[in-house]
PDB file of C-alpha atoms in Angstrom:
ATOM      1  CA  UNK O   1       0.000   0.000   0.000  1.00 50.00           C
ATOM      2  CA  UNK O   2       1.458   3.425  -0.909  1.00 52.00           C
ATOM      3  CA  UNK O   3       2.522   6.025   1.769  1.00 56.00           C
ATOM      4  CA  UNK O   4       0.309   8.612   1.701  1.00 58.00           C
ATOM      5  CA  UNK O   5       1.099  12.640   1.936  1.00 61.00           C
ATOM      6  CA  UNK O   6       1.007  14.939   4.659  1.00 63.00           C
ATOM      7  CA  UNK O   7      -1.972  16.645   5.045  1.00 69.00           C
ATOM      8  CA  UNK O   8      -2.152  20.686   5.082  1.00 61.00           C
ATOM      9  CA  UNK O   9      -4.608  22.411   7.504  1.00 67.00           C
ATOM     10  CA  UNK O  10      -5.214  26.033   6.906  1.00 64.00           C
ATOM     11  CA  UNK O  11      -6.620  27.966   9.852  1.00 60.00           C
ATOM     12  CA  UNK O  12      -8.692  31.925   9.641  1.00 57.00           C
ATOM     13  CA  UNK O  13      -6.650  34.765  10.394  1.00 53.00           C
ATOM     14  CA  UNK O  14      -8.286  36.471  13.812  1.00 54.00           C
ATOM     15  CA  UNK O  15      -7.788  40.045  14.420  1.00 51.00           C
ATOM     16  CA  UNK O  16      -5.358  40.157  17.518  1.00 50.00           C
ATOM     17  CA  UNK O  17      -1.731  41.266  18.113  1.00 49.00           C
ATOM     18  CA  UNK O  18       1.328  39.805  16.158  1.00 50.00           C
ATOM     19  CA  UNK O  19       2.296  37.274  18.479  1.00 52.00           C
ATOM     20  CA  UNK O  20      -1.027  35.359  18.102  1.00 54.00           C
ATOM     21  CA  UNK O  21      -0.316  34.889  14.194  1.00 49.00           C
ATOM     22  CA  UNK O  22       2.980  33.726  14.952  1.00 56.00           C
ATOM     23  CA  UNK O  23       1.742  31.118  17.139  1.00 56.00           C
ATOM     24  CA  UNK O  24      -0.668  29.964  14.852  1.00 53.00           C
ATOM     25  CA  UNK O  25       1.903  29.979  11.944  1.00 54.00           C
ATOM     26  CA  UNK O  26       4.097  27.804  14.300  1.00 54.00           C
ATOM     27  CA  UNK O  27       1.584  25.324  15.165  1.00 50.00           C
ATOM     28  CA  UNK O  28       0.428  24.982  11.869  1.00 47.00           C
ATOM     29  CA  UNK O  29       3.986  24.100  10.812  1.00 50.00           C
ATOM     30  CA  UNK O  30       4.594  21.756  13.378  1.00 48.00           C
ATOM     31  CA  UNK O  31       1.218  19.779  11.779  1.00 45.00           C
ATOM     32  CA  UNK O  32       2.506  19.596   8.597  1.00 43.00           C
ATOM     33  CA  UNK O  33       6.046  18.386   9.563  1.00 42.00           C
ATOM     34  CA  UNK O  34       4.720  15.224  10.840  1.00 44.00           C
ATOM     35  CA  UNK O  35       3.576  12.655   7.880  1.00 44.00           C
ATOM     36  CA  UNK O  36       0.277  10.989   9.160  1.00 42.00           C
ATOM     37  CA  UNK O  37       1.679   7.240   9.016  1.00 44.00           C
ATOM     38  CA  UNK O  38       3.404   7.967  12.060  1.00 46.00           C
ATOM     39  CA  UNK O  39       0.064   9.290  13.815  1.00 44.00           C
ATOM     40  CA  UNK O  40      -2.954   7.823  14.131  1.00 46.00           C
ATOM     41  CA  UNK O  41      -6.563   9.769  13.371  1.00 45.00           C
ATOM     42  CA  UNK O  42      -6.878  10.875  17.242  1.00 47.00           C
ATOM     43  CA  UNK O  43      -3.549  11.331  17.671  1.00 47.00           C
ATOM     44  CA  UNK O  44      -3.239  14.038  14.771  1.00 46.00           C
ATOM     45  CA  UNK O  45      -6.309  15.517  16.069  1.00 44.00           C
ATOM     46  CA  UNK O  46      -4.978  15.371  19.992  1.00 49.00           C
ATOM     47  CA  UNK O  47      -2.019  17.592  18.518  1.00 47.00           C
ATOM     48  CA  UNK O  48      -4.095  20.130  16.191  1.00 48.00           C
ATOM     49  CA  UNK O  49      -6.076  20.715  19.831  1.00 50.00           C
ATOM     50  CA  UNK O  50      -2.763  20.749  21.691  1.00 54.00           C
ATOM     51  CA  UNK O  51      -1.391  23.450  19.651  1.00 52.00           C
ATOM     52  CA  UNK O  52      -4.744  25.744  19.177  1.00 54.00           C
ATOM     53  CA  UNK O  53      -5.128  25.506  23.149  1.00 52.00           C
ATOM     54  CA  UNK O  54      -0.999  26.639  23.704  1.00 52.00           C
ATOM     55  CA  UNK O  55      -2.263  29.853  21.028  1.00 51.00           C
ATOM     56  CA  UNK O  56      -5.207  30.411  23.161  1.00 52.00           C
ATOM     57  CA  UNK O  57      -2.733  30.571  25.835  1.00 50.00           C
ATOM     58  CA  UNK O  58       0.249  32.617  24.608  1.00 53.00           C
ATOM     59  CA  UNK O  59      -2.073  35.260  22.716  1.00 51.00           C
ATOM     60  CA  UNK O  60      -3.819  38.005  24.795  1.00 52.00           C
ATOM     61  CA  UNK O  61      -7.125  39.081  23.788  1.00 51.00           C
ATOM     62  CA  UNK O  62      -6.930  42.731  22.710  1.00 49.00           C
ATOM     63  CA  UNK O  63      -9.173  43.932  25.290  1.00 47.00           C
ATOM     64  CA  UNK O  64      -7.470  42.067  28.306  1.00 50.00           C
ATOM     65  CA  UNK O  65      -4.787  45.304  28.902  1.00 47.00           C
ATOM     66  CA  UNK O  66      -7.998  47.696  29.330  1.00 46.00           C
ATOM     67  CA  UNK O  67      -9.542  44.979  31.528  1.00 48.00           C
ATOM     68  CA  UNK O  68      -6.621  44.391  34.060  1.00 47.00           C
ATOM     69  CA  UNK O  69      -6.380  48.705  33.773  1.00 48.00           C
ATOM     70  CA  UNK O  70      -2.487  48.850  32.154  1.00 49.00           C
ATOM     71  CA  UNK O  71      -2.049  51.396  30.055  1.00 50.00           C
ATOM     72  CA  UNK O  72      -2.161  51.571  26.616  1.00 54.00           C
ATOM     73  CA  UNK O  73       0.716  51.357  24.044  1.00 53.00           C
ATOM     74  CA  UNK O  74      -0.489  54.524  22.788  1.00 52.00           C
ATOM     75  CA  UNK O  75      -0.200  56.137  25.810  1.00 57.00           C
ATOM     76  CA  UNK O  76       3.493  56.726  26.504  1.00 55.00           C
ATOM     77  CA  UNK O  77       3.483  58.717  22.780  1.00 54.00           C
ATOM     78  CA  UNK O  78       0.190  60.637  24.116  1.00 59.00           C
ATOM     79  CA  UNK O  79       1.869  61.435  27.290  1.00 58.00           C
ATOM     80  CA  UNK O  80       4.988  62.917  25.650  1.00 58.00           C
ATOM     81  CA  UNK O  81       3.326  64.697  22.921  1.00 53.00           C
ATOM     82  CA  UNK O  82       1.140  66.208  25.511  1.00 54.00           C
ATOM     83  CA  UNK O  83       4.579  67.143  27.778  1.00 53.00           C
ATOM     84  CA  UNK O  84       5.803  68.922  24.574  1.00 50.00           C
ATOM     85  CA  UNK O  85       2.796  71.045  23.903  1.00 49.00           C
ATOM     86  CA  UNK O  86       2.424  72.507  27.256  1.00 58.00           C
ATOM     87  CA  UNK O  87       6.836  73.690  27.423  1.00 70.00           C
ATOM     88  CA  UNK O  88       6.291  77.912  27.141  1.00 75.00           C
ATOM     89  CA  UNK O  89       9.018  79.550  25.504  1.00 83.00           C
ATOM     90  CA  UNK O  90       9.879  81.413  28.519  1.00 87.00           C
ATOM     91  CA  UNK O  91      12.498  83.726  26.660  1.00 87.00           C
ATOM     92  CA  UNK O  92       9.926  85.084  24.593  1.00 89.00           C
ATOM     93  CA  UNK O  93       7.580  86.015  27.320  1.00 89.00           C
ATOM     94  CA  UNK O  94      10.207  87.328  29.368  1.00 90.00           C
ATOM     95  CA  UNK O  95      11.249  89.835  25.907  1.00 90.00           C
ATOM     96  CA  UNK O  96       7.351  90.574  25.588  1.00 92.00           C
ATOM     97  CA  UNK O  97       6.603  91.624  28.917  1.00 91.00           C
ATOM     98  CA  UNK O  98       9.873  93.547  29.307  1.00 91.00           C
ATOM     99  CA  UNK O  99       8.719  95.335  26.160  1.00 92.00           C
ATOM    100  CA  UNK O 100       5.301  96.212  27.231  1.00 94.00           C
ATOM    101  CA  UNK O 101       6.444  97.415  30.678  1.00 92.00           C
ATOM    102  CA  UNK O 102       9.000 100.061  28.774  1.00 92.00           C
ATOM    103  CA  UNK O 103       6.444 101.142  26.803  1.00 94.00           C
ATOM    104  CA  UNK O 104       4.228 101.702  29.442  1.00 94.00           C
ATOM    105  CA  UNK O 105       6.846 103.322  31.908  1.00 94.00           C
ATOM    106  CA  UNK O 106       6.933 105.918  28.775  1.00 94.00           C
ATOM    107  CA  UNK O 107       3.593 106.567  28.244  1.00 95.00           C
ATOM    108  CA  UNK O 108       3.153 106.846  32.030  1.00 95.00           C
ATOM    109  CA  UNK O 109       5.779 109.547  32.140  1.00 94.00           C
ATOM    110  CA  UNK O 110       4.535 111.270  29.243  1.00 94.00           C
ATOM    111  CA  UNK O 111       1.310 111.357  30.909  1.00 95.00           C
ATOM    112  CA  UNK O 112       2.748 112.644  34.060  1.00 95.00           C
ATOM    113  CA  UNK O 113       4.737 115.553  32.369  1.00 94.00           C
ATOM    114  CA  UNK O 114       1.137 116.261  30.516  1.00 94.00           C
ATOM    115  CA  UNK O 115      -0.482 116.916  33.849  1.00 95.00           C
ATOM    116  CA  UNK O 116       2.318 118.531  35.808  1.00 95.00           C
ATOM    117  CA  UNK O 117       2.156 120.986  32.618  1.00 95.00           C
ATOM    118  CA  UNK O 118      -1.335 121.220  32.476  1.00 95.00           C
ATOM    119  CA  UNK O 119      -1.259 122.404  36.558  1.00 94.00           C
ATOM    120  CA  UNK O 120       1.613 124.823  35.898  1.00 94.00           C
ATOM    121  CA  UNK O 121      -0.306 126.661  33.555  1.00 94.00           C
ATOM    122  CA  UNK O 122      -3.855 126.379  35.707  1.00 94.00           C
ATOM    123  CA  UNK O 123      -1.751 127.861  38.955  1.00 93.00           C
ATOM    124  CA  UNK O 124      -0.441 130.737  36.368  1.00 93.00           C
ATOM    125  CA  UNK O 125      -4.076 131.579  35.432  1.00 91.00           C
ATOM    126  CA  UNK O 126      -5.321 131.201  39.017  1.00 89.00           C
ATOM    127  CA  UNK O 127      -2.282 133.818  40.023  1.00 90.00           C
ATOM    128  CA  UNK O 128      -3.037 136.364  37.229  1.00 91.00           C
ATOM    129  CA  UNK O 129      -7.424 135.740  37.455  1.00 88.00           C
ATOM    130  CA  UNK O 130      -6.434 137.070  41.499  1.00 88.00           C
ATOM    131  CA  UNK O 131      -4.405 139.933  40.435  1.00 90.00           C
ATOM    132  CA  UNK O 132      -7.226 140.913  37.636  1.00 90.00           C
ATOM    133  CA  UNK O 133      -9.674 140.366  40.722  1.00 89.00           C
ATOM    134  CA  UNK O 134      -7.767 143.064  42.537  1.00 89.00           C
ATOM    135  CA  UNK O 135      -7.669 145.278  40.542  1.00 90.00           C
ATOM    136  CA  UNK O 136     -11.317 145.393  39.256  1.00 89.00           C
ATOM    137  CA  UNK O 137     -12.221 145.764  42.907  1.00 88.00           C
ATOM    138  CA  UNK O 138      -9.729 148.464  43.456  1.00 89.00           C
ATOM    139  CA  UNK O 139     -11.114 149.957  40.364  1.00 88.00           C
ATOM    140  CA  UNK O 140     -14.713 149.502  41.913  1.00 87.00           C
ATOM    141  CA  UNK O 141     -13.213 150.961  45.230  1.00 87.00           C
ATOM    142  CA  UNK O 142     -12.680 154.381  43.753  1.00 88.00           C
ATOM    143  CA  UNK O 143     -15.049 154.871  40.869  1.00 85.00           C
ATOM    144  CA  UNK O 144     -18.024 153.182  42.179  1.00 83.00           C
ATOM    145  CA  UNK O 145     -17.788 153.216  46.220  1.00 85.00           C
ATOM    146  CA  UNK O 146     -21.044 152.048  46.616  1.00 85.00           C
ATOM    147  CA  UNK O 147     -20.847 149.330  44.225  1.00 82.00           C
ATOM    148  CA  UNK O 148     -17.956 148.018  46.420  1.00 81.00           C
ATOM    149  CA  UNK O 149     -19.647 148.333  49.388  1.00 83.00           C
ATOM    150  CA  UNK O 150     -22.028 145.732  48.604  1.00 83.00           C
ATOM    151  CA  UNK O 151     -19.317 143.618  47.615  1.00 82.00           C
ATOM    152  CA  UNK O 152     -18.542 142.351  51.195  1.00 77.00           C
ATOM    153  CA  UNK O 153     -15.468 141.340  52.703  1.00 78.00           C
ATOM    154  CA  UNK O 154     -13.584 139.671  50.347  1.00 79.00           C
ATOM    155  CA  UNK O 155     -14.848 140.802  46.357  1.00 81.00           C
ATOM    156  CA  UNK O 156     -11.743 139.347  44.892  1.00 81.00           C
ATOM    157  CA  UNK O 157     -12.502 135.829  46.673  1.00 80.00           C
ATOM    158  CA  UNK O 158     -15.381 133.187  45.957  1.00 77.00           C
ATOM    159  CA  UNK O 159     -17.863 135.828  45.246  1.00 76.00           C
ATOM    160  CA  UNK O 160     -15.235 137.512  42.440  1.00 83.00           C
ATOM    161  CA  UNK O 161     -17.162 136.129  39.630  1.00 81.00           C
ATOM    162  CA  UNK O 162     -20.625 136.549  40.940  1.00 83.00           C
ATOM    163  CA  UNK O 163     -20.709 139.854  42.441  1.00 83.00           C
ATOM    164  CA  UNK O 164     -17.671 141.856  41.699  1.00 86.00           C
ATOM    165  CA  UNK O 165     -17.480 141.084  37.911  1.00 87.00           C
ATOM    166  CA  UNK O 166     -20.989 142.256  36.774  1.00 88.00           C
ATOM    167  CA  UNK O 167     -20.800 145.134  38.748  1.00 87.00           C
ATOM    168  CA  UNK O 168     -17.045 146.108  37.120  1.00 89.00           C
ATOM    169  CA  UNK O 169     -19.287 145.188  33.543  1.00 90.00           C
ATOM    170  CA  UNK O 170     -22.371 148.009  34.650  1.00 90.00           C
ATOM    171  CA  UNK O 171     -19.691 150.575  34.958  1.00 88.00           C
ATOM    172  CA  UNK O 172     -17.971 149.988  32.348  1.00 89.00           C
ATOM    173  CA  UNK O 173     -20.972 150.264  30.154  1.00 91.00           C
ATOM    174  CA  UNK O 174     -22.225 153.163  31.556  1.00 90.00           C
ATOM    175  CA  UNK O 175     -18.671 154.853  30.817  1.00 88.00           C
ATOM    176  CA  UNK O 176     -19.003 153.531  27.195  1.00 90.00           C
ATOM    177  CA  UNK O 177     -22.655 155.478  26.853  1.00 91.00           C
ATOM    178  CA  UNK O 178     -20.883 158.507  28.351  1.00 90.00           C
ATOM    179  CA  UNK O 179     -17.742 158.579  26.119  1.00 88.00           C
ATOM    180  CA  UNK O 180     -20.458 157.930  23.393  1.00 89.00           C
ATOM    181  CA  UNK O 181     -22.511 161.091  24.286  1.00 91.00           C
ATOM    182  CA  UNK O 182     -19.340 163.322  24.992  1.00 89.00           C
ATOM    183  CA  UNK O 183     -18.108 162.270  21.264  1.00 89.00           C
ATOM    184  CA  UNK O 184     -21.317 163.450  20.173  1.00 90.00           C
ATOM    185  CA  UNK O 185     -21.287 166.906  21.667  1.00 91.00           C
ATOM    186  CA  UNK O 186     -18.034 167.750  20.410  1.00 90.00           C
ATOM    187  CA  UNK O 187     -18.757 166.889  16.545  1.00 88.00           C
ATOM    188  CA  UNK O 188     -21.634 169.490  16.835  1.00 89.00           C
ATOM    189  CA  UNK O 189     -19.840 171.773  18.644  1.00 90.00           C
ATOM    190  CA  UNK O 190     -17.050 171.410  16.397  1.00 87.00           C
ATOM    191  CA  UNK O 191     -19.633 171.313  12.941  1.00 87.00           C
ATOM    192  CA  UNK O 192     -20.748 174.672  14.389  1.00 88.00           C
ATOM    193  CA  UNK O 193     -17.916 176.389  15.282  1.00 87.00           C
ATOM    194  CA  UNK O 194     -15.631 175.118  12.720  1.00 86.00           C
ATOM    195  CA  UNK O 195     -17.198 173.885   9.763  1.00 85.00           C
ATOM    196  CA  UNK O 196     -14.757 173.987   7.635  1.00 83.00           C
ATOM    197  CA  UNK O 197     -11.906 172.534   9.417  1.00 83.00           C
ATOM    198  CA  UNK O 198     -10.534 169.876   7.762  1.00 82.00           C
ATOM    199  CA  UNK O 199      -8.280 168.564  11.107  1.00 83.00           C
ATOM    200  CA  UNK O 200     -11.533 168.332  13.073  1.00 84.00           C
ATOM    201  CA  UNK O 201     -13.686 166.039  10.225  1.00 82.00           C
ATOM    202  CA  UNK O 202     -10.778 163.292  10.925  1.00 82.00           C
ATOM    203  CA  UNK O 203     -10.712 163.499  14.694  1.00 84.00           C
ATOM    204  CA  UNK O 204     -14.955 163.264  14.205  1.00 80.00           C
ATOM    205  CA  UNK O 205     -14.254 159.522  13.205  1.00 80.00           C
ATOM    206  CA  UNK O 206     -11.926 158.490  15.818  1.00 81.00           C
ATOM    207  CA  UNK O 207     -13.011 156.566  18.384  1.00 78.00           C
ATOM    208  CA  UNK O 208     -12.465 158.451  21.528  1.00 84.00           C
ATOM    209  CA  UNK O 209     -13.674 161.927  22.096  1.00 86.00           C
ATOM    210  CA  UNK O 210      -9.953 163.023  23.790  1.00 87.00           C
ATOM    211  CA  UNK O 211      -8.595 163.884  20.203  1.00 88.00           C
ATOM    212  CA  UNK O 212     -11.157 166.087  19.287  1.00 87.00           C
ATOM    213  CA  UNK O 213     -11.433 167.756  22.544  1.00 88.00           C
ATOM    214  CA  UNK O 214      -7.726 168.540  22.602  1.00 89.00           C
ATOM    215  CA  UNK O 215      -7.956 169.760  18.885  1.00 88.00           C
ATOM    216  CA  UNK O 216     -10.909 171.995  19.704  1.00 88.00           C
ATOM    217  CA  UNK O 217      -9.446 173.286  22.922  1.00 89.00           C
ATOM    218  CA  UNK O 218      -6.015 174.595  20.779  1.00 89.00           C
ATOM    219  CA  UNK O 219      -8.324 176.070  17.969  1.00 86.00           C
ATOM    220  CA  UNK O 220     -10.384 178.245  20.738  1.00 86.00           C
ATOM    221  CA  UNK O 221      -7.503 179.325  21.768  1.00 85.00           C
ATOM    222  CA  UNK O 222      -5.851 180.456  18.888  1.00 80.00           C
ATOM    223  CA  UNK O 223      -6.304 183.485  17.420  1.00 70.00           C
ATOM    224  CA  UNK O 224      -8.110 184.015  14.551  1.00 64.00           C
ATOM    225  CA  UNK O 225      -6.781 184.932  11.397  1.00 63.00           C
ATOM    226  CA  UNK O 226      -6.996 188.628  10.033  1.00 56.00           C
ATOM    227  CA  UNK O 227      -8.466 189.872  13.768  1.00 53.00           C
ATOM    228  CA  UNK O 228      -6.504 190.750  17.153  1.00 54.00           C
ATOM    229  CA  UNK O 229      -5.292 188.473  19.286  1.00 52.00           C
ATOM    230  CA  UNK O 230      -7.699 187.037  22.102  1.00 52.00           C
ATOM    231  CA  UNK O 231      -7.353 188.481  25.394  1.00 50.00           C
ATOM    232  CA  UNK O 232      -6.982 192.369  23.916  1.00 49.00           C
ATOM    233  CA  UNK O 233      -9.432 195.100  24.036  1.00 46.00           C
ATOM    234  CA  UNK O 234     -10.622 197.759  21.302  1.00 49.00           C
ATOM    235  CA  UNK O 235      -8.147 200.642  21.658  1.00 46.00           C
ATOM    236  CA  UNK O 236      -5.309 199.111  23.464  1.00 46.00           C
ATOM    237  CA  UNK O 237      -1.900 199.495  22.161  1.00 45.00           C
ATOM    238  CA  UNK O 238      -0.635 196.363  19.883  1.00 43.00           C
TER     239      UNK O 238
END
């Protein structure tokens, strides 16, 4: 009787790790090396169970890491990925804050000079608004006594802009209307007794009356032209 072959048993690939397939590969090997004259029917199959029971046995099951709670393979890579991410470039920081505090020193000194100016030049005004104060009230004091009286005991104080100031604006209104008037008179005194003085029509224009006045006062005192002098009498010796 002839010798028959060896027979070839082909197992399913299962998804799993590496080592499993190797196992498998190994055992399936080990089947095939052995011709089947040398073993009977249950001892080829005793040895086809022996060796899928010893791949049971050396291959994990995937999930048997996440049930015992080891980490993963992954994780070491996650873990130093996530240690990378989270290093600061502290050099950079340190350059960006040093620049923003120098710019800010700056622009707080900038600021600073701004308002020491600004209070140097509000003391100035407060200085010369008291020495105008004093001097409207003085002016008050001697043109308007009774103005100033009502004033009370410190017009160039608190009360400067309330009290003192409108009544330094009356009089001065009521010295404009005057000046007004007196420019007035002397035009038509000056139309009437000189009318055809050419000096006086330019002073007429001008705006105070003190021109004209002084003008007028020299002319009337002047002799006129072609008569005696003023101040002599018919008959008296020249």
């Amino acid at each position: 009787m002839a010798k028959p072959g060896p027979i070839v048993i082909t197992l399913k690939k299962r998804l799993g790790p590496a080592r499993r397939l190797e196992d498998e590969d190994e055992a399936v090997s080990g089947i095939t090396a052995e011709p089947l004259g040398d073993l009977g029917s249950g001892g080829a199959l005793g040895v086809i169970s022996r060796s899928r029971s010893r791949s049971r046995k050396r291959s994990p099951s995937p999930l048997e890491p996440i049930r015992k709670g080891s980490s993963s393979p992954l994780e070491p890579l996650r873990t130093s990925a996530i240690a990378a991410s989270s290093v600061l470039n502290v050099a950079a920081l340190e350059d960006i804050f040093g620049r923003f505090h120098g710019q800010l020193d700056t622009w707080l000194q900038a600021e600073s000079g701004k308002l020491e100016r600004a209070e140097a030049r509000g003391d100035s005004a407060r200085g010369e608004l008291r020495q105008c104060a004093e001097q409207v009230c003085e002016f008050l004091r001697e043109h308007a006594p009774k103005a100033h009286a009502e004033l009370g005991s410190d017009p160039a104080g608190d009360g400067f802009a309330s009290r003192a100031l409108p009544k330094f604006l009356e009089a001065i209104d009521e010295d404009r209307r005057a000046l007004q008037e007196a420019s007035a008179a002397l035009a038509a005194f000056a139309d009437r007794k000189f009318p055809k003085s050419e000096e006086l029509a330019g002073l007429k224009e001008d705006v105070s009356p003190l021109p004209l006045l002084k003008a007028l006062l020299r002319m009337l005192a002047s002799p006129p032209k072609g008569g005696p002098p003023r101040g002599r009498q018919n008959g008296d010796d020249p």
